[in-house]
Coordinates of C-alpha atoms in Angstrom, one line a residue:
X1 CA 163.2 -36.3 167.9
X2 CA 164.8 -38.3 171.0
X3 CA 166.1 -35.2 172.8
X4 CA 162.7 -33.6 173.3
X5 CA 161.3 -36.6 174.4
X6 CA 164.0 -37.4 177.3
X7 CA 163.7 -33.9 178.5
X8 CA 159.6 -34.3 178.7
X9 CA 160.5 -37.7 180.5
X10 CA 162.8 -35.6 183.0
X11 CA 160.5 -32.9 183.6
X12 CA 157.7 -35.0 184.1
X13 CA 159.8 -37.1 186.8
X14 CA 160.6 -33.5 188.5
X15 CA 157.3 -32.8 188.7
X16 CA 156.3 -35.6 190.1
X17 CA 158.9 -35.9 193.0
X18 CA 158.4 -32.4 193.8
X19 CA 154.8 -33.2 194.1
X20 CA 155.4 -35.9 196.1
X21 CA 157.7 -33.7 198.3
X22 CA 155.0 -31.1 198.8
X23 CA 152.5 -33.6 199.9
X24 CA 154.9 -35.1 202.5
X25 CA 155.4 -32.0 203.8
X26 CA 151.8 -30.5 204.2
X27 CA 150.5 -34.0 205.3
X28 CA 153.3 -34.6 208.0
X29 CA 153.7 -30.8 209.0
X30 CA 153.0 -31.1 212.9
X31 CA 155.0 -34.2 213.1
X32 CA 157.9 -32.2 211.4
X33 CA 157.6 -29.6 213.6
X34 CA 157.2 -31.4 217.1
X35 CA 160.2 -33.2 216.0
X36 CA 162.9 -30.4 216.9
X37 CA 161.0 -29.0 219.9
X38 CA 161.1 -32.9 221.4
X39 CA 164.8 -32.8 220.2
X40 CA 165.3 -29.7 222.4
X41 CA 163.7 -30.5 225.5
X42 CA 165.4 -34.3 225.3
X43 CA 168.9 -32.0 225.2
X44 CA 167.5 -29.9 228.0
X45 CA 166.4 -32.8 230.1
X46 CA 169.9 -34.7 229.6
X47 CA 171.7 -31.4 230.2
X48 CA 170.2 -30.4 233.4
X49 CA 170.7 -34.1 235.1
X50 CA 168.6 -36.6 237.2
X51 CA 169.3 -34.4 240.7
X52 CA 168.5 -31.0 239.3
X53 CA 165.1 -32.6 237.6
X54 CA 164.4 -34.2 241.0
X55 CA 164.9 -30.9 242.6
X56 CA 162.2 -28.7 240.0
X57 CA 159.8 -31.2 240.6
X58 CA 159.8 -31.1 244.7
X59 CA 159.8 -27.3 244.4
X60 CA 156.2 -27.7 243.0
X61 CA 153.4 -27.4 245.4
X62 CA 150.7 -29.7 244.8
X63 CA 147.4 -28.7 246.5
X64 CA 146.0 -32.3 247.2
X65 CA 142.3 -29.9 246.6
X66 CA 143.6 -29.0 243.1
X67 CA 144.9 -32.9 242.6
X68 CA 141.0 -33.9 243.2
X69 CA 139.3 -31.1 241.4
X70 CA 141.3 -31.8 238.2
X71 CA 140.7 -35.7 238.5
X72 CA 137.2 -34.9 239.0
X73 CA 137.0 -32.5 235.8
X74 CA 139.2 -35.1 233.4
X75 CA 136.8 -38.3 234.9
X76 CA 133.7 -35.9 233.8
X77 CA 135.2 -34.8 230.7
X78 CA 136.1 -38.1 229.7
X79 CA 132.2 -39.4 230.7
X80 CA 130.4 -36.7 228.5
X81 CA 133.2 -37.4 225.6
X82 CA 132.4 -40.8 225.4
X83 CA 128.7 -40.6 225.6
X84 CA 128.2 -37.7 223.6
X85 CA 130.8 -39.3 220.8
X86 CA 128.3 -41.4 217.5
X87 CA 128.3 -44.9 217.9
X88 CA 130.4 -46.5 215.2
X89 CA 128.1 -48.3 212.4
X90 CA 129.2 -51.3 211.0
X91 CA 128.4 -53.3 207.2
X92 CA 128.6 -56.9 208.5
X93 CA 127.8 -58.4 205.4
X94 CA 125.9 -58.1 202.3
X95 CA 124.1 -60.0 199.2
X96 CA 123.4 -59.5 195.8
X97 CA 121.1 -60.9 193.5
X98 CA 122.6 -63.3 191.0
X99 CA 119.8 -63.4 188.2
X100 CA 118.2 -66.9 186.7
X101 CA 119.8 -67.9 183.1
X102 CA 116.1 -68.0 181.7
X103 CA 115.9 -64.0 182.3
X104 CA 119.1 -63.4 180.3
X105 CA 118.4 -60.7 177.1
X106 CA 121.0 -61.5 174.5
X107 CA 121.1 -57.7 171.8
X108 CA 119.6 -60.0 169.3
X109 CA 116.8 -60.6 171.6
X110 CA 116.1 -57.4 172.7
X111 CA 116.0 -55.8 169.1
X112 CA 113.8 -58.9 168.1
X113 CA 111.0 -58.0 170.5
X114 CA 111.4 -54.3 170.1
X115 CA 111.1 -54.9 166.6
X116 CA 107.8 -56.7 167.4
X117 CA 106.3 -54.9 169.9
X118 CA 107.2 -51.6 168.1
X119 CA 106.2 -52.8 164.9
X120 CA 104.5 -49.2 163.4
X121 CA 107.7 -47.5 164.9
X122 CA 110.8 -48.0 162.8
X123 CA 112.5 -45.3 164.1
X124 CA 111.9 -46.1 167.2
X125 CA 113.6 -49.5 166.8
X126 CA 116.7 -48.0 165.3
X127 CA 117.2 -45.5 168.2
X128 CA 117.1 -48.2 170.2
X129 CA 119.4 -50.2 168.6
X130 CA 122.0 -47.0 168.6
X131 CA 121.8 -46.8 172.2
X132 CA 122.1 -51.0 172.9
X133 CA 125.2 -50.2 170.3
X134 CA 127.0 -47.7 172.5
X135 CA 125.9 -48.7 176.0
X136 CA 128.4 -50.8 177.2
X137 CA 125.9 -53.4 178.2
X138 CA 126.8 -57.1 177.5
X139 CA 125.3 -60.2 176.5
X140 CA 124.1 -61.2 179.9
X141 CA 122.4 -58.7 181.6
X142 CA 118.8 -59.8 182.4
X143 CA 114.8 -58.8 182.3
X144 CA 112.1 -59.9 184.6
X145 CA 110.0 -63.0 183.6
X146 CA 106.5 -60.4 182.2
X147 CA 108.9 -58.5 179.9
X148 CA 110.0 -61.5 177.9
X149 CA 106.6 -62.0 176.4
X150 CA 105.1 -60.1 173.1
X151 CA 103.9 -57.7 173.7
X152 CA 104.9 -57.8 177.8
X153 CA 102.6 -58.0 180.4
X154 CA 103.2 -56.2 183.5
X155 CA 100.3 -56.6 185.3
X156 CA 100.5 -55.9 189.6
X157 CA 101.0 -60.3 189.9
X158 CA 103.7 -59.9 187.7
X159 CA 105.7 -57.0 189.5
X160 CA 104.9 -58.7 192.6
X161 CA 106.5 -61.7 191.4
X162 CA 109.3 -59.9 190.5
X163 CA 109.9 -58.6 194.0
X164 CA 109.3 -61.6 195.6
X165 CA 111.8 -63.2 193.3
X166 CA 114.8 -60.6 193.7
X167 CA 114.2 -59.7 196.9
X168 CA 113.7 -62.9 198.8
X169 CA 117.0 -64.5 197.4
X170 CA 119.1 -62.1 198.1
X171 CA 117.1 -62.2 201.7
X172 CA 118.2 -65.8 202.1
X173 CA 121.5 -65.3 201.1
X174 CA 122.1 -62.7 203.4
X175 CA 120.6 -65.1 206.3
X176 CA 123.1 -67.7 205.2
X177 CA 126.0 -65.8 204.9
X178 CA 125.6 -63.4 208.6
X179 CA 124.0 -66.5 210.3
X180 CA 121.0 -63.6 211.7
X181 CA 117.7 -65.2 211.9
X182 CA 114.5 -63.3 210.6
X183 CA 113.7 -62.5 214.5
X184 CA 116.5 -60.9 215.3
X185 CA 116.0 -58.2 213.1
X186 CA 115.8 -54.7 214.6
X187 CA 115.3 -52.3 211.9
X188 CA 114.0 -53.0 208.1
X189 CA 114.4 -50.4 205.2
X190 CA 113.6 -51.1 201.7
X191 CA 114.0 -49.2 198.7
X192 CA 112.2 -49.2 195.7
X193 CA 112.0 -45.9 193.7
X194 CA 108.7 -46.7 191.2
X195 CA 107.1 -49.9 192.5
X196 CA 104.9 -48.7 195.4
X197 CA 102.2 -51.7 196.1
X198 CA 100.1 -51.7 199.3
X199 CA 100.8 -53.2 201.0
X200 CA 103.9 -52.3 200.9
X201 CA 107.5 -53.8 199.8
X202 CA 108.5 -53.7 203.5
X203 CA 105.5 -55.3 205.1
X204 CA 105.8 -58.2 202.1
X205 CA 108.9 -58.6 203.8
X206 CA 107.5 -59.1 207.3
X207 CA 105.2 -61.4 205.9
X208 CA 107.6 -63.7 204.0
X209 CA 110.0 -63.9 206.7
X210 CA 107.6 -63.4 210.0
X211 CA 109.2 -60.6 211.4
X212 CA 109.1 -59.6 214.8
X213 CA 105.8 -57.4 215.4
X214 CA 108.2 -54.4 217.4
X215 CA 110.1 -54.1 214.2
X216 CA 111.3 -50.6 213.1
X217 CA 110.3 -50.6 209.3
X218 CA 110.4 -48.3 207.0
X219 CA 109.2 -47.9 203.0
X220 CA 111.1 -45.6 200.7
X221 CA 109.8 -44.8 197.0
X222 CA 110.6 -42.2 194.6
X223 CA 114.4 -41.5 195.5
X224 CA 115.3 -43.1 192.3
X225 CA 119.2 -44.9 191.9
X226 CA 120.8 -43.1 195.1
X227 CA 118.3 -44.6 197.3
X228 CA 120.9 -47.1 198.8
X229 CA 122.6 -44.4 200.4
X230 CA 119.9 -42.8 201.7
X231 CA 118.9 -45.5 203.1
X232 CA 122.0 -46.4 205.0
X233 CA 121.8 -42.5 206.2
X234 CA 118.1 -44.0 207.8
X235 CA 119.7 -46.6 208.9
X236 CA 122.7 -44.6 210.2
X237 CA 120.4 -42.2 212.6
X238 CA 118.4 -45.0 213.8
X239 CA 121.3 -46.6 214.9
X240 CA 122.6 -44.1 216.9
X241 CA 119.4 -43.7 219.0
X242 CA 119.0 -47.6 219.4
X243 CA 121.8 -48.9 221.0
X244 CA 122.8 -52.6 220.4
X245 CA 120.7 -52.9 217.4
X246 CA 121.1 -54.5 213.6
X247 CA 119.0 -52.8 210.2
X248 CA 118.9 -54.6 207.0
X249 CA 118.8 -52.7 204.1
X250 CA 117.0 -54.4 200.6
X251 CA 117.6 -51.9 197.5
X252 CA 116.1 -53.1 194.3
X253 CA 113.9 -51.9 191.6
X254 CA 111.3 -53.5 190.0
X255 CA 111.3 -53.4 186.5
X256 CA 108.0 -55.2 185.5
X257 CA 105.6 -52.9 185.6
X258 CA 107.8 -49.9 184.4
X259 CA 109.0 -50.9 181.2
X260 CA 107.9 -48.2 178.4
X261 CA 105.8 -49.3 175.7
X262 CA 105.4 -46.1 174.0
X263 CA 107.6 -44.4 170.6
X264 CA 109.3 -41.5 172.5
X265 CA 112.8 -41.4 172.4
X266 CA 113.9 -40.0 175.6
X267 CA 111.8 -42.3 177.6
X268 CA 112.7 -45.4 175.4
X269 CA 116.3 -44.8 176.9
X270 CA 116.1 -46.7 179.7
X271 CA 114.3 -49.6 178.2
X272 CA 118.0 -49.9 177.0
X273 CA 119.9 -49.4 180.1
X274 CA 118.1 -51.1 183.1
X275 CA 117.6 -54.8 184.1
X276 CA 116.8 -57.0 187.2
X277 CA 118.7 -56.7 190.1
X278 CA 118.3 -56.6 194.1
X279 CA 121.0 -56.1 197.5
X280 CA 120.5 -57.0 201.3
X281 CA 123.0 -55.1 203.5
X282 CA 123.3 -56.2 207.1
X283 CA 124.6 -52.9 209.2
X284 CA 125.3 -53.2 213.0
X285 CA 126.3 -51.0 215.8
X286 CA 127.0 -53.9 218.5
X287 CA 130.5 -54.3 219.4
X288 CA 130.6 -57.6 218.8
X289 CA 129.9 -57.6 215.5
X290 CA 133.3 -55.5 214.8
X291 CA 135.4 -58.4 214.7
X292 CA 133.3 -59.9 212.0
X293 CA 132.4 -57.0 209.8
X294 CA 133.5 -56.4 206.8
X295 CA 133.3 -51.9 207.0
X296 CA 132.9 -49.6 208.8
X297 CA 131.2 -46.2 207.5
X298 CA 133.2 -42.8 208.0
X299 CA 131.0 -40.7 206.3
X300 CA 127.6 -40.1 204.4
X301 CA 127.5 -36.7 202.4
X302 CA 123.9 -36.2 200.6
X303 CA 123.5 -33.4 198.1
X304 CA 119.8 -32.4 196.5
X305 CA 119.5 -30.1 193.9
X306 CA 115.6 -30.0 193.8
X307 CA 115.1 -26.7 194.7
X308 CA 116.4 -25.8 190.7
X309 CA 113.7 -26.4 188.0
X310 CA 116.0 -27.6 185.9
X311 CA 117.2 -30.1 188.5
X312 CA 114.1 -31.3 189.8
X313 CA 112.4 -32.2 186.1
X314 CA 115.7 -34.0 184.4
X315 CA 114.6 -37.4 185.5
X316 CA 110.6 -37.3 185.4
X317 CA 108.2 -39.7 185.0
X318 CA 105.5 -39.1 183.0
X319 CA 102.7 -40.1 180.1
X320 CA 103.3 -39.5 176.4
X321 CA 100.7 -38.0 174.0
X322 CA 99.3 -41.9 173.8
X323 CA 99.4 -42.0 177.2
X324 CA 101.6 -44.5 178.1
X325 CA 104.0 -44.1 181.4
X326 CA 107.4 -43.7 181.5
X327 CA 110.6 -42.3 182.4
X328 CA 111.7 -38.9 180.7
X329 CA 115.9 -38.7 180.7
X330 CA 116.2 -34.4 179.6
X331 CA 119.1 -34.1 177.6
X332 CA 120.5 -31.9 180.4
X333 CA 121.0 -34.7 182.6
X334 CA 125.0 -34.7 182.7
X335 CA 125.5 -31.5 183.1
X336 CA 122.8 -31.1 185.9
X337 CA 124.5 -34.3 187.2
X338 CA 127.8 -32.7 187.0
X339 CA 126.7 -29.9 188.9
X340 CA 125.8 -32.0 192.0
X341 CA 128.6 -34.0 191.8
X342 CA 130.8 -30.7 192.1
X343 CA 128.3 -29.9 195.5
X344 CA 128.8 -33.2 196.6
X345 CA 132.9 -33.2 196.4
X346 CA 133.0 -29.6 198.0
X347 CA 131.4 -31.3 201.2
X348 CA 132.8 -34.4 201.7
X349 CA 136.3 -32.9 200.4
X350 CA 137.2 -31.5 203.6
X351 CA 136.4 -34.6 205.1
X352 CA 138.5 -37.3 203.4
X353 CA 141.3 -35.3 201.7
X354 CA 144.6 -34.9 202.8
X355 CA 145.6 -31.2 203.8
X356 CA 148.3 -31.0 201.0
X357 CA 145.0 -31.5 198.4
X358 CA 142.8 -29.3 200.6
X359 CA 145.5 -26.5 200.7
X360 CA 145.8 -26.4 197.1
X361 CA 142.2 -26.4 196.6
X362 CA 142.0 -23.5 199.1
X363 CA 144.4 -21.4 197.4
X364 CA 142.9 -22.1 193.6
X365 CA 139.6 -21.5 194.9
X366 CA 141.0 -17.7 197.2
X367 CA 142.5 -17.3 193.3
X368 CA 139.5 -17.5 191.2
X369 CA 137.8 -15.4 193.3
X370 CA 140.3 -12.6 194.3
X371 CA 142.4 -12.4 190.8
X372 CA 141.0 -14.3 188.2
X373 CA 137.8 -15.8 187.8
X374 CA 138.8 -17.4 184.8
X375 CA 141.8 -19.6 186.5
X376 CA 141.3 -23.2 185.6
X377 CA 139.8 -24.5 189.1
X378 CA 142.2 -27.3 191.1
X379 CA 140.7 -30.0 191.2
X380 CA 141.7 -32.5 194.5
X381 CA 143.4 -35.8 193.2
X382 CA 140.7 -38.2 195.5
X383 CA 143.1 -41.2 194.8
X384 CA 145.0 -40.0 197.6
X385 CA 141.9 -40.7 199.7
X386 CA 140.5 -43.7 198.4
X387 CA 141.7 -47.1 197.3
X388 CA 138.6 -47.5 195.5
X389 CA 135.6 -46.2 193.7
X390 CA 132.5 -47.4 193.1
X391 CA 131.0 -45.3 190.7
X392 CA 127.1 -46.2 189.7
X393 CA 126.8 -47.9 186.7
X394 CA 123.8 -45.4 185.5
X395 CA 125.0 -45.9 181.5
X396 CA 128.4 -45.8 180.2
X397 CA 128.2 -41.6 180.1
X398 CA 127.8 -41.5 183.6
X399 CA 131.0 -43.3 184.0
X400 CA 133.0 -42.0 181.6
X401 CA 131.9 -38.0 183.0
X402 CA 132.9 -39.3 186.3
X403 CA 136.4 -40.6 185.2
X404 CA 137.1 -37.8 183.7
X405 CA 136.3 -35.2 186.2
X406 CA 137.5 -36.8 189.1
X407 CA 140.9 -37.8 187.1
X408 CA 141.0 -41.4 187.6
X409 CA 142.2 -44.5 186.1
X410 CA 140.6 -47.0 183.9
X411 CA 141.5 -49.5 186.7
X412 CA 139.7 -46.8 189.0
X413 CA 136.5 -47.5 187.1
X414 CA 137.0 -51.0 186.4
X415 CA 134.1 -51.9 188.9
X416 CA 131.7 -50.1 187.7
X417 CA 132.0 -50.5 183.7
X418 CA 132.6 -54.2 184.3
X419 CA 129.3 -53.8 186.3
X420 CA 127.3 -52.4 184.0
X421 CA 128.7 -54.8 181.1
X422 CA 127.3 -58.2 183.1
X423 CA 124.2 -56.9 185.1
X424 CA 123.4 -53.5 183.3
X425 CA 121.9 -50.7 185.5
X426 CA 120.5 -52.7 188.2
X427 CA 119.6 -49.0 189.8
X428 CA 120.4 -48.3 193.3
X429 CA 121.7 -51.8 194.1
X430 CA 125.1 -51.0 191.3
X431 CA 126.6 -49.8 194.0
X432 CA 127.0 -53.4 195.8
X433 CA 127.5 -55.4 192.5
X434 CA 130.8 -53.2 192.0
X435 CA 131.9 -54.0 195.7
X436 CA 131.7 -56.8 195.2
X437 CA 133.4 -57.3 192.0
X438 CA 136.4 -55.5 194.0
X439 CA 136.2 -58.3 196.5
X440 CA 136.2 -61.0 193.6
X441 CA 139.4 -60.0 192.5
X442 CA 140.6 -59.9 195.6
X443 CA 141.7 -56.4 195.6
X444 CA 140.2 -55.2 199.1
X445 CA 142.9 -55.5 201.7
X446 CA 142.5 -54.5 205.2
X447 CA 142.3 -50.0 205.8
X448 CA 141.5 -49.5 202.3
X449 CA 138.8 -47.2 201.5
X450 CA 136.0 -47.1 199.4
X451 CA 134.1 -44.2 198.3
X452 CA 130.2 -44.7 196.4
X453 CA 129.0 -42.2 194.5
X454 CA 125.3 -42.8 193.3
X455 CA 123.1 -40.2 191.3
X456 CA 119.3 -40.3 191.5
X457 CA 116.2 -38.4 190.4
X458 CA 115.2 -35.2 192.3
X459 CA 118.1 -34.2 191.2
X460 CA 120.6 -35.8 194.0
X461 CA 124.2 -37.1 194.5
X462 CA 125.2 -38.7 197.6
X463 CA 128.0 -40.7 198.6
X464 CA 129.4 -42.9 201.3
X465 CA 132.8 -43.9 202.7
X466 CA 133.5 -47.4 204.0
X467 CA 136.7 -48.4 205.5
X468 CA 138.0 -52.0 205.0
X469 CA 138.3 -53.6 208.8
X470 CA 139.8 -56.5 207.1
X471 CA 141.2 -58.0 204.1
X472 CA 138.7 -59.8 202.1
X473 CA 138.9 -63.5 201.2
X474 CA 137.8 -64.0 197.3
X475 CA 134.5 -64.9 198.3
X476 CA 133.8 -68.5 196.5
X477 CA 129.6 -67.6 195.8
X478 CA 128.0 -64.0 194.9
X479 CA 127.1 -62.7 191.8
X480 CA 130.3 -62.9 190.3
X481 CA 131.1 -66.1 191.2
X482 CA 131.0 -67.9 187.6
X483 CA 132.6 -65.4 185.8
X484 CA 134.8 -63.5 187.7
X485 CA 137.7 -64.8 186.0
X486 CA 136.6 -63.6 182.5
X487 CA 136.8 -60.4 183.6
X488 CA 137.5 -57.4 183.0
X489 CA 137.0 -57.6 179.3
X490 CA 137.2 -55.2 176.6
X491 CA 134.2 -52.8 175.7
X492 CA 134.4 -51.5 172.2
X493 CA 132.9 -48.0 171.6
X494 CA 130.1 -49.3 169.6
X495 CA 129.2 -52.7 169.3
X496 CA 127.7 -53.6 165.5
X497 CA 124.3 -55.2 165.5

């Protein structure tokens, strides 16, 4: 059996330094080929001599007209270039919500007061307890203070209280960690996809924190867990039309008054998968604020899938035949979500890969369509672009889909399973716990890039690109910051309760 094996072994190590070659080639080909042409005029140069060089150069006649007419043009040129060219936006620094002890839902817990509160449901219970099994939650993840009690009470105090609590902490450790006061805020976006009080989340905000009465604010609802992104996109444009400017960003979602208290299965699902959990991100387009930035954003690519039927009513909120509210999760929803990632990767592809991945992907995608349909499509290795991925931690299928399509590693996806695991599916703001898990371990070193990919009702995928300025300390607070070092940990398949 051994001689099989060593020749897999060799042909797997030719495969892989041919690959390697091909990529060097592709991804260094105008380097390669200026490389002989300076070669040749260097010889030419060296051949002709210092006198004969001399001698071509006085034969030119330089029209001193022409001399000023060309400055003229490259001074203009240069002028329009620089103030036609997008200012650069910057993620200073950002917060995440570290949860109170006294919110923590142990499994026993949870499947203690769903027994109780669905006590003429047995089935009910048991689906629930198949899910909690499988999810790839752990023991720590939290609920708001109103769910706790039996039966929960999530009355419009209680949600508000909720907000308050999530969103103001992270607020004041944002504060404390940037050094920005409260009036030097310049633009305020908040995101909350089904809490929508009046007034609203962002004027509760002003309120707390006595905002500046100028202040650009803005209230977004409904964009479900890829609301972050969008709202950096706000953010982004805002920026670019107010010079010298800051925006905070606050992403959270209030569970409180959401939680579903009815028997149907699909909207008993995420009962199972989300808890508690808020992000302030400070972003900034002042030069000054480069040196002490943490990112800087490449890109922003948002995909929406809405227009489809099929797409739009995957994720819908709605009342049962007892008419209580809740969240509807189709049965579709990976495959529709599959479907926008694929939209999503075709147009932020061309902008992060390197042109050995973007030729191959040209010439499978010429083949499918000219000769075969039925070729197996190429799919662009995206490690090569990105040192990092934070994938949202929407449920443990939504990872595992995304591993698999995009061909990564379990280290790859560390962030986000270990994410979900110790805060659950906080919604839009997963997409900060995981970076910063990556900065807990210490793994982000300066010019690596990070790539978020979040999904959200509608049906939409967006993503982002951040690029390192710096390498990061292990920061000594944050949400990780008592248990970083028991992590990662395993996550069996199913967990018996």
């Amino acid at each position: 059996m051994s001689p099989p094996k060593m020749a897999d072994v060799s042909s797997s190590v030719k495969h892989k330094y041919v690959k390697l070659g091909y990529q060097y080639l592709v991804n260094n080909f105008l380097t390669l080929l200026l490389i002989p042409i300076l070669a040749y005029v260097a010889l030419e140069l060296h051949r002709m001599g210092p006198e004969e060089i001399l001698n071509h150069l006085n034969s030119l006649n330089f029209n001193p007209l022409h001399i000023l007419c060309s400055s003229f043009l490259i001074v203009f040129v240069s002028i329009v270039y620089f103030m036609s060219k997008p200012r650069t936006v910057y993620l200073v620094d950002y917060s995440c919500f570290k949860p109170p002890v006294t919110c923590r839902v142990p499994f026993a817990t949870f499947m203690e007061h769903s027994r109780l509160n669905l006590i003429d449901s047995p089935k009910s219970v048991e689906f629930q307890m198949r899910i909690l099994e499988r999810s790839g939650l752990g023991e720590e993840t939290c609920l708001p203070p109103a769910i706790h009690y039996i039966p929960p009470t999530p009355t419009m105090d209680t949600a508000r209280s909720e907000a308050e609590l999530v969103i103001f902490t992270a607020m004041d450790d944002l504060f404390k960690k940037t050094g920005l006061k409260p009036k030097d805020i310049d633009i305020l976006i908040v995101n909350c996809s089904l809490f929508s009080p009046t007034p609203s989340l962002s004027a509760m905000i002003i309120n707390k924190y006595k905002l500046r009465s100028n202040i650009k604010s803005l209230n977004l609802s409904g964009m479900g867990c890829s609301a972050s992104l969008i709202s950096v996109d706000v953010a982004r444009d805002l920026l670019q039309v107010h010079p010298n400017s800051n925006a905070v960003i606050v992403s959270t979602e209030i569970i409180t008054p959401n939680y579903y208290q009815g028997k149907e299965r699909a909207m008993l699902l995420p009962n199972c998968l989300f808890r508690m959990g808020a992000a302030a991100i400070l972003l900034s387009n002042r030069r000054s604020d480069r040196w002490r930035a943490k990112y800087k954003l490449c890109h922003l690519v948002r995909t929406h899938r809405g227009a489809e039927d099929k797409s739009y009513y995957c994720v819908y909120q709605q009342e049962d035949d007892e008419g209580h509210v809740g969240i509807n999760l189709n049965k579709d929803l990976m495959a529709i979500a599959g479907e926008a990632l694929k939209a999503n990767i075709t147009t932020i592809g061309p902008l992060v890969l390197p042109a050995s991945e973007q030729l191959l992907f040209l010439t499978s995608l010429i083949g499918r369509k000219i000769f075969n349909a039925k070729w197996k499509p190429y799919i662009p290795d995206f490690k090569m672009a990105f040192e990092h991925f934070c994938i949202h931690a929407g449920g443990r299928a939504v990872i595992d889909e995304l591993q698999k399509s995009l061909q990564l590693s379990a280290e790859h996806v560390e962030a986000s399973r270990m994410t979900l695991h110790r805060f659950g599916n906080t919604s839009s703001s997963s997409l900060w716990y995981e970076l910063s898990y990556i900065e807990a371990k210490g793994k982000m070193k300066k010019g690596d890039r990070v790539w978020q990919i979040a999904f959200g009702s509608g049906f939409k995928c967006n993503s982002a690109v951040w690029k390192s300025n710096r390498t990061i300390k292990t920061p000594t607070e944050g949400p990780w910051s008592d248990c970083i070092d028991r992590y990662p940990v395993c996550i069996p398949e199913v967990v018996k309760l």
